[in-house]
Amino acid sequence: MSIIASDRRLAGPEPSDEFADVASRTSSSSRKAARWLGSHSVLVVSVAVFTLALLWASVPSAFTHYDPIAIDNAVKLRPPSAEHWFGTDLLGRDLYARIVYGARASLLGASIAVGVAVVIGSVLGAVAGWFGGLGDTVLMRLIDVLLSIPGFLLAIAIVVLYTAKTGHAGLVPAAVAVGLTTSATFARLIRSEVLRVRASNYVEAAITSGATTSAILRRHVIPNSVATTVSLIAVQLGIAIIWIASLSFLGLGAQPPEPEWGLLVSDGRKYIATRGWLTMFPALAIIAVVLATNNISRHLSKRSAR
């Protein structure tokens, strides 16, 4: 009997025990996943909404077969239906198709604006924080002046001056103007991060080893400083979407017949009392994407603070 018991111990647990362990681990993983989804439901929805907007901007033809620019007077100002989910506009164009294709202009403009803000703000903040002295004082006072002016009004002024000089407005000039006005926020944040990184051991070691200032800034200071701006980039992306849509609404951004969310809201305001879907659906698209970026930014900020 002792020999049989010894053989069983050497053979390991019964197969049923192994299956029970696997089932227990699987059940535990499922419960953990369910708890995580329950506690991060807002984040999951936000990521899904923003991913959908990115897919609209990347492959709009996969979501609608209608041409967003083609005119069809036979179906103009139709209410939402199975054929036209969001209805049609004054020229018979499918509103859902125009919103889907409009995601490309809105997200592209916002991406350009944030890119301009990050580049200019990083350069100004890095120079001010690294060299200090009179240059730091002058740059920071200029940034204080920019921050004291309402950013959207400054963006309007820049676009108006550009339009008066060139004779035409467009999405790219509006995006650049938004980027210029929001670069001060990035500059101040990057400066504080550069001051922190400059006092680190690896930067001191690079200075001692004889590395040039440009190499230290390029390899050590700026990369480690920009990493902390990820949450700010997300929230500024939402702000840029609102500002670019507002400029297009005022006629200073995207121009007809290009579909852009702010321009769609402007096109539908004439019929807001009788055909509210023309304004409601593009406005809901703006609200949903901006709320999604804000929630993602809040989550990233919490993670970086840990």
PDB file of C-alpha atoms in Angstrom:
ATOM      1  CA  MET A   1       0.000   0.000   0.000  1.00  0.00           C
ATOM      2  CA  SER A   2       2.852   2.367   0.816  1.00  0.00           C
ATOM      3  CA  ILE A   3       4.286   1.724  -2.634  1.00  0.00           C
ATOM      4  CA  ILE A   4       0.970   2.626  -4.293  1.00  0.00           C
ATOM      5  CA  ALA A   5       0.663   5.836  -2.269  1.00  0.00           C
ATOM      6  CA  SER A   6       4.210   6.787  -3.150  1.00  0.00           C
ATOM      7  CA  ASP A   7       3.486   6.246  -6.845  1.00  0.00           C
ATOM      8  CA  ARG A   8       0.421   8.467  -6.622  1.00  0.00           C
ATOM      9  CA  ARG A   9       2.433  11.230  -4.975  1.00  0.00           C
ATOM     10  CA  LEU A  10       5.051  11.011  -7.699  1.00  0.00           C
ATOM     11  CA  ALA A  11       2.393  11.088 -10.410  1.00  0.00           C
ATOM     12  CA  GLY A  12       1.122  14.471  -9.136  1.00  0.00           C
ATOM     13  CA  PRO A  13      -2.448  15.686  -8.671  1.00  0.00           C
ATOM     14  CA  GLU A  14      -5.378  13.952 -10.266  1.00  0.00           C
ATOM     15  CA  PRO A  15      -6.451  15.262 -13.707  1.00  0.00           C
ATOM     16  CA  SER A  16      -9.693  16.466 -12.185  1.00  0.00           C
ATOM     17  CA  ASP A  17      -7.727  18.615  -9.748  1.00  0.00           C
ATOM     18  CA  GLU A  18      -5.744  20.146 -12.635  1.00  0.00           C
ATOM     19  CA  PHE A  19      -8.936  20.994 -14.497  1.00  0.00           C
ATOM     20  CA  ALA A  20     -10.380  22.492 -11.322  1.00  0.00           C
ATOM     21  CA  ASP A  21      -7.278  24.680 -10.878  1.00  0.00           C
ATOM     22  CA  VAL A  22      -7.485  25.880 -14.484  1.00  0.00           C
ATOM     23  CA  ALA A  23     -11.194  26.615 -14.127  1.00  0.00           C
ATOM     24  CA  SER A  24     -10.545  28.462 -10.861  1.00  0.00           C
ATOM     25  CA  ARG A  25      -7.813  30.607 -12.412  1.00  0.00           C
ATOM     26  CA  THR A  26      -9.995  31.333 -15.443  1.00  0.00           C
ATOM     27  CA  SER A  27     -12.910  32.319 -13.228  1.00  0.00           C
ATOM     28  CA  SER A  28     -10.641  34.534 -11.128  1.00  0.00           C
ATOM     29  CA  SER A  29      -9.287  36.248 -14.256  1.00  0.00           C
ATOM     30  CA  SER A  30     -12.820  36.788 -15.536  1.00  0.00           C
ATOM     31  CA  ARG A  31     -13.868  38.349 -12.241  1.00  0.00           C
ATOM     32  CA  LYS A  32     -10.822  40.636 -12.256  1.00  0.00           C
ATOM     33  CA  ALA A  33     -11.537  41.683 -15.845  1.00  0.00           C
ATOM     34  CA  ALA A  34     -15.180  42.341 -14.976  1.00  0.00           C
ATOM     35  CA  ARG A  35     -14.189  44.439 -11.945  1.00  0.00           C
ATOM     36  CA  TRP A  36     -11.670  46.388 -14.038  1.00  0.00           C
ATOM     37  CA  LEU A  37     -14.251  47.069 -16.744  1.00  0.00           C
ATOM     38  CA  GLY A  38     -16.758  48.098 -14.108  1.00  0.00           C
ATOM     39  CA  SER A  39     -14.380  50.564 -12.476  1.00  0.00           C
ATOM     40  CA  HIS A  40     -13.050  51.887 -15.812  1.00  0.00           C
ATOM     41  CA  SER A  41     -16.270  51.885 -17.822  1.00  0.00           C
ATOM     42  CA  VAL A  42     -15.997  55.600 -18.605  1.00  0.00           C
ATOM     43  CA  LEU A  43     -12.446  55.131 -19.881  1.00  0.00           C
ATOM     44  CA  VAL A  44     -13.471  52.163 -22.031  1.00  0.00           C
ATOM     45  CA  VAL A  45     -16.318  54.136 -23.600  1.00  0.00           C
ATOM     46  CA  SER A  46     -14.021  57.129 -24.151  1.00  0.00           C
ATOM     47  CA  VAL A  47     -11.385  55.018 -25.886  1.00  0.00           C
ATOM     48  CA  ALA A  48     -14.101  53.410 -28.030  1.00  0.00           C
ATOM     49  CA  VAL A  49     -15.509  56.806 -29.057  1.00  0.00           C
ATOM     50  CA  PHE A  50     -12.096  58.232 -29.894  1.00  0.00           C
ATOM     51  CA  THR A  51     -11.118  55.069 -31.785  1.00  0.00           C
ATOM     52  CA  LEU A  52     -14.315  55.323 -33.820  1.00  0.00           C
ATOM     53  CA  ALA A  53     -13.513  58.946 -34.671  1.00  0.00           C
ATOM     54  CA  LEU A  54     -10.008  57.906 -35.761  1.00  0.00           C
ATOM     55  CA  LEU A  55     -11.471  55.173 -37.960  1.00  0.00           C
ATOM     56  CA  TRP A  56     -13.893  57.670 -39.479  1.00  0.00           C
ATOM     57  CA  ALA A  57     -10.964  59.942 -40.284  1.00  0.00           C
ATOM     58  CA  SER A  58      -8.798  57.095 -41.640  1.00  0.00           C
ATOM     59  CA  VAL A  59     -11.264  55.001 -43.671  1.00  0.00           C
ATOM     60  CA  PRO A  60     -14.531  56.939 -43.988  1.00  0.00           C
ATOM     61  CA  SER A  61     -15.643  54.923 -47.026  1.00  0.00           C
ATOM     62  CA  ALA A  62     -15.852  51.825 -44.791  1.00  0.00           C
ATOM     63  CA  PHE A  63     -18.677  53.439 -42.785  1.00  0.00           C
ATOM     64  CA  THR A  64     -20.825  54.979 -45.524  1.00  0.00           C
ATOM     65  CA  HIS A  65     -21.301  54.580 -49.257  1.00  0.00           C
ATOM     66  CA  TYR A  66     -22.631  58.097 -49.788  1.00  0.00           C
ATOM     67  CA  ASP A  67     -20.527  60.846 -51.345  1.00  0.00           C
ATOM     68  CA  PRO A  68     -20.329  63.699 -48.797  1.00  0.00           C
ATOM     69  CA  ILE A  69     -20.171  66.345 -51.548  1.00  0.00           C
ATOM     70  CA  ALA A  70     -22.568  64.962 -54.195  1.00  0.00           C
ATOM     71  CA  ILE A  71     -25.728  67.085 -54.539  1.00  0.00           C
ATOM     72  CA  ASP A  72     -29.153  65.459 -54.857  1.00  0.00           C
ATOM     73  CA  ASN A  73     -31.989  67.987 -54.877  1.00  0.00           C
ATOM     74  CA  ALA A  74     -34.576  65.190 -54.946  1.00  0.00           C
ATOM     75  CA  VAL A  75     -33.889  64.293 -51.311  1.00  0.00           C
ATOM     76  CA  LYS A  76     -32.958  67.635 -49.771  1.00  0.00           C
ATOM     77  CA  LEU A  77     -33.872  68.353 -46.130  1.00  0.00           C
ATOM     78  CA  ARG A  78     -35.108  64.825 -45.489  1.00  0.00           C
ATOM     79  CA  PRO A  79     -35.480  63.851 -41.796  1.00  0.00           C
ATOM     80  CA  PRO A  80     -33.521  60.931 -40.329  1.00  0.00           C
ATOM     81  CA  SER A  81     -34.632  57.604 -41.778  1.00  0.00           C
ATOM     82  CA  ALA A  82     -33.401  54.103 -42.526  1.00  0.00           C
ATOM     83  CA  GLU A  83     -31.973  55.359 -45.823  1.00  0.00           C
ATOM     84  CA  HIS A  84     -30.395  58.514 -44.416  1.00  0.00           C
ATOM     85  CA  TRP A  85     -29.607  57.884 -40.745  1.00  0.00           C
ATOM     86  CA  PHE A  86     -28.975  61.544 -39.857  1.00  0.00           C
ATOM     87  CA  GLY A  87     -31.151  63.046 -42.580  1.00  0.00           C
ATOM     88  CA  THR A  88     -30.017  65.227 -45.481  1.00  0.00           C
ATOM     89  CA  ASP A  89     -29.030  68.878 -45.785  1.00  0.00           C
ATOM     90  CA  LEU A  90     -30.223  71.738 -47.998  1.00  0.00           C
ATOM     91  CA  LEU A  91     -28.476  70.248 -51.047  1.00  0.00           C
ATOM     92  CA  GLY A  92     -29.591  66.678 -50.459  1.00  0.00           C
ATOM     93  CA  ARG A  93     -26.246  65.491 -49.128  1.00  0.00           C
ATOM     94  CA  ASP A  94     -26.300  62.676 -46.577  1.00  0.00           C
ATOM     95  CA  LEU A  95     -25.550  64.243 -43.180  1.00  0.00           C
ATOM     96  CA  TYR A  96     -24.145  61.045 -41.663  1.00  0.00           C
ATOM     97  CA  ALA A  97     -21.660  60.773 -44.544  1.00  0.00           C
ATOM     98  CA  ARG A  98     -20.629  64.397 -44.080  1.00  0.00           C
ATOM     99  CA  ILE A  99     -20.073  63.852 -40.358  1.00  0.00           C
ATOM    100  CA  VAL A 100     -18.005  60.722 -41.021  1.00  0.00           C
ATOM    101  CA  TYR A 101     -15.871  62.439 -43.648  1.00  0.00           C
ATOM    102  CA  GLY A 102     -15.753  65.586 -41.515  1.00  0.00           C
ATOM    103  CA  ALA A 103     -13.857  63.690 -38.825  1.00  0.00           C
ATOM    104  CA  ARG A 104     -10.786  63.778 -41.053  1.00  0.00           C
ATOM    105  CA  ALA A 105     -10.738  67.579 -41.271  1.00  0.00           C
ATOM    106  CA  SER A 106     -11.531  68.093 -37.575  1.00  0.00           C
ATOM    107  CA  LEU A 107      -8.974  65.594 -36.244  1.00  0.00           C
ATOM    108  CA  LEU A 108      -6.341  66.594 -38.791  1.00  0.00           C
ATOM    109  CA  GLY A 109      -6.708  70.252 -37.887  1.00  0.00           C
ATOM    110  CA  ALA A 110      -6.559  69.462 -34.174  1.00  0.00           C
ATOM    111  CA  SER A 111      -3.472  67.275 -34.687  1.00  0.00           C
ATOM    112  CA  ILE A 112      -1.705  70.055 -36.604  1.00  0.00           C
ATOM    113  CA  ALA A 113      -2.582  72.545 -33.868  1.00  0.00           C
ATOM    114  CA  VAL A 114      -1.282  70.306 -31.083  1.00  0.00           C
ATOM    115  CA  GLY A 115       1.834  69.460 -33.087  1.00  0.00           C
ATOM    116  CA  VAL A 116       2.643  73.148 -33.613  1.00  0.00           C
ATOM    117  CA  ALA A 117       2.008  73.862 -29.923  1.00  0.00           C
ATOM    118  CA  VAL A 118       4.217  70.991 -28.747  1.00  0.00           C
ATOM    119  CA  VAL A 119       7.132  71.879 -31.053  1.00  0.00           C
ATOM    120  CA  ILE A 120       7.125  75.623 -30.349  1.00  0.00           C
ATOM    121  CA  GLY A 121       6.371  75.185 -26.659  1.00  0.00           C
ATOM    122  CA  SER A 122       9.098  72.550 -26.253  1.00  0.00           C
ATOM    123  CA  VAL A 123      11.736  74.718 -27.912  1.00  0.00           C
ATOM    124  CA  LEU A 124      10.844  77.855 -25.942  1.00  0.00           C
ATOM    125  CA  GLY A 125      10.486  75.981 -22.647  1.00  0.00           C
ATOM    126  CA  ALA A 126      13.741  74.062 -23.133  1.00  0.00           C
ATOM    127  CA  VAL A 127      15.711  77.189 -23.998  1.00  0.00           C
ATOM    128  CA  ALA A 128      14.260  79.167 -21.081  1.00  0.00           C
ATOM    129  CA  GLY A 129      14.716  76.381 -18.552  1.00  0.00           C
ATOM    130  CA  TRP A 130      18.207  75.327 -19.644  1.00  0.00           C
ATOM    131  CA  PHE A 131      19.945  78.682 -20.129  1.00  0.00           C
ATOM    132  CA  GLY A 132      18.018  80.737 -17.568  1.00  0.00           C
ATOM    133  CA  GLY A 133      19.126  84.296 -16.934  1.00  0.00           C
ATOM    134  CA  LEU A 134      17.840  87.199 -18.988  1.00  0.00           C
ATOM    135  CA  GLY A 135      16.584  84.959 -21.794  1.00  0.00           C
ATOM    136  CA  ASP A 136      14.467  82.994 -19.344  1.00  0.00           C
ATOM    137  CA  THR A 137      13.019  86.182 -17.881  1.00  0.00           C
ATOM    138  CA  VAL A 138      12.158  87.671 -21.281  1.00  0.00           C
ATOM    139  CA  LEU A 139      10.608  84.457 -22.625  1.00  0.00           C
ATOM    140  CA  MET A 140       8.547  83.882 -19.500  1.00  0.00           C
ATOM    141  CA  ARG A 141       7.213  87.434 -19.532  1.00  0.00           C
ATOM    142  CA  LEU A 142       6.202  87.001 -23.183  1.00  0.00           C
ATOM    143  CA  ILE A 143       4.500  83.749 -22.297  1.00  0.00           C
ATOM    144  CA  ASP A 144       2.712  85.465 -19.412  1.00  0.00           C
ATOM    145  CA  VAL A 145       1.416  88.060 -21.863  1.00  0.00           C
ATOM    146  CA  LEU A 146       0.152  85.318 -24.198  1.00  0.00           C
ATOM    147  CA  LEU A 147      -1.549  83.510 -21.325  1.00  0.00           C
ATOM    148  CA  SER A 148      -3.242  86.709 -20.183  1.00  0.00           C
ATOM    149  CA  ILE A 149      -4.969  87.085 -23.577  1.00  0.00           C
ATOM    150  CA  PRO A 150      -8.005  84.858 -24.233  1.00  0.00           C
ATOM    151  CA  GLY A 151      -6.580  82.184 -26.507  1.00  0.00           C
ATOM    152  CA  PHE A 152      -9.545  81.882 -28.850  1.00  0.00           C
ATOM    153  CA  LEU A 153      -9.682  85.636 -29.439  1.00  0.00           C
ATOM    154  CA  LEU A 154      -5.971  85.615 -30.218  1.00  0.00           C
ATOM    155  CA  ALA A 155      -6.494  82.755 -32.671  1.00  0.00           C
ATOM    156  CA  ILE A 156      -9.263  84.740 -34.373  1.00  0.00           C
ATOM    157  CA  ALA A 157      -6.955  87.764 -34.649  1.00  0.00           C
ATOM    158  CA  ILE A 158      -4.180  85.675 -36.209  1.00  0.00           C
ATOM    159  CA  VAL A 159      -6.536  84.067 -38.742  1.00  0.00           C
ATOM    160  CA  VAL A 160      -8.117  87.418 -39.635  1.00  0.00           C
ATOM    161  CA  LEU A 161      -4.702  88.986 -40.232  1.00  0.00           C
ATOM    162  CA  TYR A 162      -3.650  86.019 -42.374  1.00  0.00           C
ATOM    163  CA  THR A 163      -6.902  86.115 -44.343  1.00  0.00           C
ATOM    164  CA  ALA A 164      -6.600  89.859 -44.916  1.00  0.00           C
ATOM    165  CA  LYS A 165      -3.072  89.398 -46.250  1.00  0.00           C
ATOM    166  CA  THR A 166      -3.629  86.311 -48.422  1.00  0.00           C
ATOM    167  CA  GLY A 167      -7.269  86.760 -49.332  1.00  0.00           C
ATOM    168  CA  HIS A 168      -8.433  83.286 -48.298  1.00  0.00           C
ATOM    169  CA  ALA A 169      -8.988  81.257 -45.148  1.00  0.00           C
ATOM    170  CA  GLY A 170      -8.550  77.549 -44.657  1.00  0.00           C
ATOM    171  CA  LEU A 171      -8.241  74.676 -42.239  1.00  0.00           C
ATOM    172  CA  VAL A 172      -4.430  74.688 -42.038  1.00  0.00           C
ATOM    173  CA  PRO A 173      -4.087  78.422 -41.220  1.00  0.00           C
ATOM    174  CA  ALA A 174      -6.756  78.026 -38.544  1.00  0.00           C
ATOM    175  CA  ALA A 175      -4.931  75.010 -37.092  1.00  0.00           C
ATOM    176  CA  VAL A 176      -1.592  76.835 -37.050  1.00  0.00           C
ATOM    177  CA  ALA A 177      -3.205  79.841 -35.353  1.00  0.00           C
ATOM    178  CA  VAL A 178      -4.669  77.589 -32.648  1.00  0.00           C
ATOM    179  CA  GLY A 179      -1.271  75.930 -32.220  1.00  0.00           C
ATOM    180  CA  LEU A 180       0.495  79.269 -31.817  1.00  0.00           C
ATOM    181  CA  THR A 181      -1.947  80.446 -29.159  1.00  0.00           C
ATOM    182  CA  THR A 182      -1.740  77.226 -27.120  1.00  0.00           C
ATOM    183  CA  SER A 183       2.046  76.859 -27.330  1.00  0.00           C
ATOM    184  CA  ALA A 184       2.475  79.072 -24.250  1.00  0.00           C
ATOM    185  CA  THR A 185       0.869  76.401 -22.056  1.00  0.00           C
ATOM    186  CA  PHE A 186       3.341  73.787 -23.267  1.00  0.00           C
ATOM    187  CA  ALA A 187       6.268  76.204 -22.921  1.00  0.00           C
ATOM    188  CA  ARG A 188       5.559  76.846 -19.254  1.00  0.00           C
ATOM    189  CA  LEU A 189       5.143  73.128 -18.497  1.00  0.00           C
ATOM    190  CA  ILE A 190       8.273  72.137 -20.440  1.00  0.00           C
ATOM    191  CA  ARG A 191      10.306  74.825 -18.666  1.00  0.00           C
ATOM    192  CA  SER A 192       9.383  73.450 -15.248  1.00  0.00           C
ATOM    193  CA  GLU A 193      10.218  69.930 -16.390  1.00  0.00           C
ATOM    194  CA  VAL A 194      13.549  71.025 -17.861  1.00  0.00           C
ATOM    195  CA  LEU A 195      14.489  72.636 -14.553  1.00  0.00           C
ATOM    196  CA  ARG A 196      13.703  69.335 -12.828  1.00  0.00           C
ATOM    197  CA  VAL A 197      15.541  67.139 -15.353  1.00  0.00           C
ATOM    198  CA  ARG A 198      18.549  69.459 -15.442  1.00  0.00           C
ATOM    199  CA  ALA A 199      19.277  68.675 -11.787  1.00  0.00           C
ATOM    200  CA  SER A 200      19.218  64.888 -12.372  1.00  0.00           C
ATOM    201  CA  ASN A 201      22.325  62.717 -12.103  1.00  0.00           C
ATOM    202  CA  TYR A 202      22.390  61.540 -15.722  1.00  0.00           C
ATOM    203  CA  VAL A 203      22.318  65.115 -17.035  1.00  0.00           C
ATOM    204  CA  GLU A 204      25.119  66.090 -14.655  1.00  0.00           C
ATOM    205  CA  ALA A 205      27.080  63.069 -15.897  1.00  0.00           C
ATOM    206  CA  ALA A 206      26.526  64.117 -19.516  1.00  0.00           C
ATOM    207  CA  ILE A 207      27.749  67.640 -18.753  1.00  0.00           C
ATOM    208  CA  THR A 208      30.826  66.256 -16.952  1.00  0.00           C
ATOM    209  CA  SER A 209      31.639  63.951 -19.867  1.00  0.00           C
ATOM    210  CA  GLY A 210      31.852  66.963 -22.190  1.00  0.00           C
ATOM    211  CA  ALA A 211      28.658  66.483 -24.212  1.00  0.00           C
ATOM    212  CA  THR A 212      27.512  69.543 -26.133  1.00  0.00           C
ATOM    213  CA  THR A 213      24.486  71.511 -25.014  1.00  0.00           C
ATOM    214  CA  SER A 214      22.501  70.636 -28.144  1.00  0.00           C
ATOM    215  CA  ALA A 215      23.229  66.933 -27.667  1.00  0.00           C
ATOM    216  CA  ILE A 216      22.159  67.025 -24.007  1.00  0.00           C
ATOM    217  CA  LEU A 217      18.951  68.844 -24.862  1.00  0.00           C
ATOM    218  CA  ARG A 218      18.202  66.518 -27.777  1.00  0.00           C
ATOM    219  CA  ARG A 219      19.042  63.214 -26.089  1.00  0.00           C
ATOM    220  CA  HIS A 220      18.220  63.748 -22.437  1.00  0.00           C
ATOM    221  CA  VAL A 221      16.382  66.906 -21.492  1.00  0.00           C
ATOM    222  CA  ILE A 222      13.638  67.294 -24.104  1.00  0.00           C
ATOM    223  CA  PRO A 223      12.644  63.565 -24.345  1.00  0.00           C
ATOM    224  CA  ASN A 224      12.356  63.235 -20.570  1.00  0.00           C
ATOM    225  CA  SER A 225      10.487  66.534 -20.321  1.00  0.00           C
ATOM    226  CA  VAL A 226       8.014  65.938 -23.134  1.00  0.00           C
ATOM    227  CA  ALA A 227       7.042  62.550 -21.671  1.00  0.00           C
ATOM    228  CA  THR A 228       5.147  64.330 -18.891  1.00  0.00           C
ATOM    229  CA  THR A 229       3.013  66.309 -21.352  1.00  0.00           C
ATOM    230  CA  VAL A 230       1.094  63.291 -22.663  1.00  0.00           C
ATOM    231  CA  SER A 231      -1.999  64.047 -20.577  1.00  0.00           C
ATOM    232  CA  LEU A 232      -1.792  67.726 -21.555  1.00  0.00           C
ATOM    233  CA  ILE A 233      -1.596  66.734 -25.234  1.00  0.00           C
ATOM    234  CA  ALA A 234      -4.823  64.752 -24.866  1.00  0.00           C
ATOM    235  CA  VAL A 235      -6.753  67.608 -23.257  1.00  0.00           C
ATOM    236  CA  GLN A 236      -5.324  70.161 -25.700  1.00  0.00           C
ATOM    237  CA  LEU A 237      -6.486  67.933 -28.557  1.00  0.00           C
ATOM    238  CA  GLY A 238     -10.052  68.316 -27.330  1.00  0.00           C
ATOM    239  CA  ILE A 239      -9.624  72.077 -26.956  1.00  0.00           C
ATOM    240  CA  ALA A 240      -8.187  72.289 -30.460  1.00  0.00           C
ATOM    241  CA  ILE A 241     -11.197  70.410 -31.881  1.00  0.00           C
ATOM    242  CA  ILE A 242     -13.552  72.937 -30.272  1.00  0.00           C
ATOM    243  CA  TRP A 243     -11.547  75.963 -31.388  1.00  0.00           C
ATOM    244  CA  ILE A 244     -11.113  74.777 -34.970  1.00  0.00           C
ATOM    245  CA  ALA A 245     -14.805  73.926 -35.175  1.00  0.00           C
ATOM    246  CA  SER A 246     -15.592  77.399 -33.812  1.00  0.00           C
ATOM    247  CA  LEU A 247     -13.343  79.069 -36.382  1.00  0.00           C
ATOM    248  CA  SER A 248     -15.013  77.068 -39.149  1.00  0.00           C
ATOM    249  CA  PHE A 249     -18.399  78.055 -37.731  1.00  0.00           C
ATOM    250  CA  LEU A 250     -17.354  81.711 -38.076  1.00  0.00           C
ATOM    251  CA  GLY A 251     -16.129  81.158 -41.641  1.00  0.00           C
ATOM    252  CA  LEU A 252     -12.444  81.403 -40.696  1.00  0.00           C
ATOM    253  CA  GLY A 253     -11.554  77.716 -40.948  1.00  0.00           C
ATOM    254  CA  ALA A 254     -12.594  74.989 -43.376  1.00  0.00           C
ATOM    255  CA  GLN A 255     -14.486  76.280 -46.396  1.00  0.00           C
ATOM    256  CA  PRO A 256     -17.485  74.784 -48.243  1.00  0.00           C
ATOM    257  CA  PRO A 257     -18.060  72.247 -49.665  1.00  0.00           C
ATOM    258  CA  GLU A 258     -15.461  70.526 -47.435  1.00  0.00           C
ATOM    259  CA  PRO A 259     -17.206  68.637 -44.620  1.00  0.00           C
ATOM    260  CA  GLU A 260     -16.010  69.740 -41.194  1.00  0.00           C
ATOM    261  CA  TRP A 261     -17.950  69.465 -37.948  1.00  0.00           C
ATOM    262  CA  GLY A 262     -17.991  73.167 -37.088  1.00  0.00           C
ATOM    263  CA  LEU A 263     -18.916  74.042 -40.663  1.00  0.00           C
ATOM    264  CA  LEU A 264     -21.768  71.516 -40.549  1.00  0.00           C
ATOM    265  CA  VAL A 265     -23.131  73.180 -37.406  1.00  0.00           C
ATOM    266  CA  SER A 266     -22.929  76.539 -39.176  1.00  0.00           C
ATOM    267  CA  ASP A 267     -24.739  75.194 -42.247  1.00  0.00           C
ATOM    268  CA  GLY A 268     -27.602  73.876 -40.133  1.00  0.00           C
ATOM    269  CA  ARG A 269     -28.168  76.892 -37.872  1.00  0.00           C
ATOM    270  CA  LYS A 270     -30.548  78.491 -40.397  1.00  0.00           C
ATOM    271  CA  TYR A 271     -32.937  75.566 -39.936  1.00  0.00           C
ATOM    272  CA  ILE A 272     -32.403  74.925 -36.222  1.00  0.00           C
ATOM    273  CA  ALA A 273     -36.050  75.671 -35.366  1.00  0.00           C
ATOM    274  CA  THR A 274     -37.573  73.387 -37.996  1.00  0.00           C
ATOM    275  CA  ARG A 275     -34.876  70.826 -38.840  1.00  0.00           C
ATOM    276  CA  GLY A 276     -32.791  70.549 -35.713  1.00  0.00           C
ATOM    277  CA  TRP A 277     -30.989  67.384 -36.805  1.00  0.00           C
ATOM    278  CA  LEU A 278     -28.794  69.446 -39.123  1.00  0.00           C
ATOM    279  CA  THR A 279     -27.205  71.090 -36.077  1.00  0.00           C
ATOM    280  CA  MET A 280     -27.724  68.441 -33.414  1.00  0.00           C
ATOM    281  CA  PHE A 281     -25.820  65.521 -34.938  1.00  0.00           C
ATOM    282  CA  PRO A 282     -22.555  67.325 -35.819  1.00  0.00           C
ATOM    283  CA  ALA A 283     -22.685  69.089 -32.430  1.00  0.00           C
ATOM    284  CA  LEU A 284     -23.079  65.714 -30.687  1.00  0.00           C
ATOM    285  CA  ALA A 285     -20.063  64.407 -32.608  1.00  0.00           C
ATOM    286  CA  ILE A 286     -17.946  67.307 -31.329  1.00  0.00           C
ATOM    287  CA  ILE A 287     -19.201  66.870 -27.763  1.00  0.00           C
ATOM    288  CA  ALA A 288     -18.615  63.104 -27.739  1.00  0.00           C
ATOM    289  CA  VAL A 289     -15.040  63.277 -29.049  1.00  0.00           C
ATOM    290  CA  VAL A 290     -14.066  66.185 -26.779  1.00  0.00           C
ATOM    291  CA  LEU A 291     -15.482  64.430 -23.702  1.00  0.00           C
ATOM    292  CA  ALA A 292     -13.613  61.281 -24.725  1.00  0.00           C
ATOM    293  CA  THR A 293     -10.282  63.098 -24.999  1.00  0.00           C
ATOM    294  CA  ASN A 294     -10.862  64.796 -21.639  1.00  0.00           C
ATOM    295  CA  ASN A 295     -11.579  61.479 -19.924  1.00  0.00           C
ATOM    296  CA  ILE A 296      -8.506  59.873 -21.506  1.00  0.00           C
ATOM    297  CA  SER A 297      -6.418  62.847 -20.387  1.00  0.00           C
ATOM    298  CA  ARG A 298      -7.728  62.521 -16.827  1.00  0.00           C
ATOM    299  CA  HIS A 299      -6.778  58.835 -16.758  1.00  0.00           C
ATOM    300  CA  LEU A 300      -3.290  59.527 -18.113  1.00  0.00           C
ATOM    301  CA  SER A 301      -2.820  62.293 -15.564  1.00  0.00           C
ATOM    302  CA  LYS A 302      -3.739  59.943 -12.719  1.00  0.00           C
ATOM    303  CA  ARG A 303      -1.307  57.297 -13.972  1.00  0.00           C
ATOM    304  CA  SER A 304       1.566  59.777 -14.290  1.00  0.00           C
ATOM    305  CA  ALA A 305       0.894  61.068 -10.774  1.00  0.00           C
ATOM    306  CA  ARG A 306       1.396  57.613  -9.239  1.00  0.00           C
TER     307      ARG A 306
END
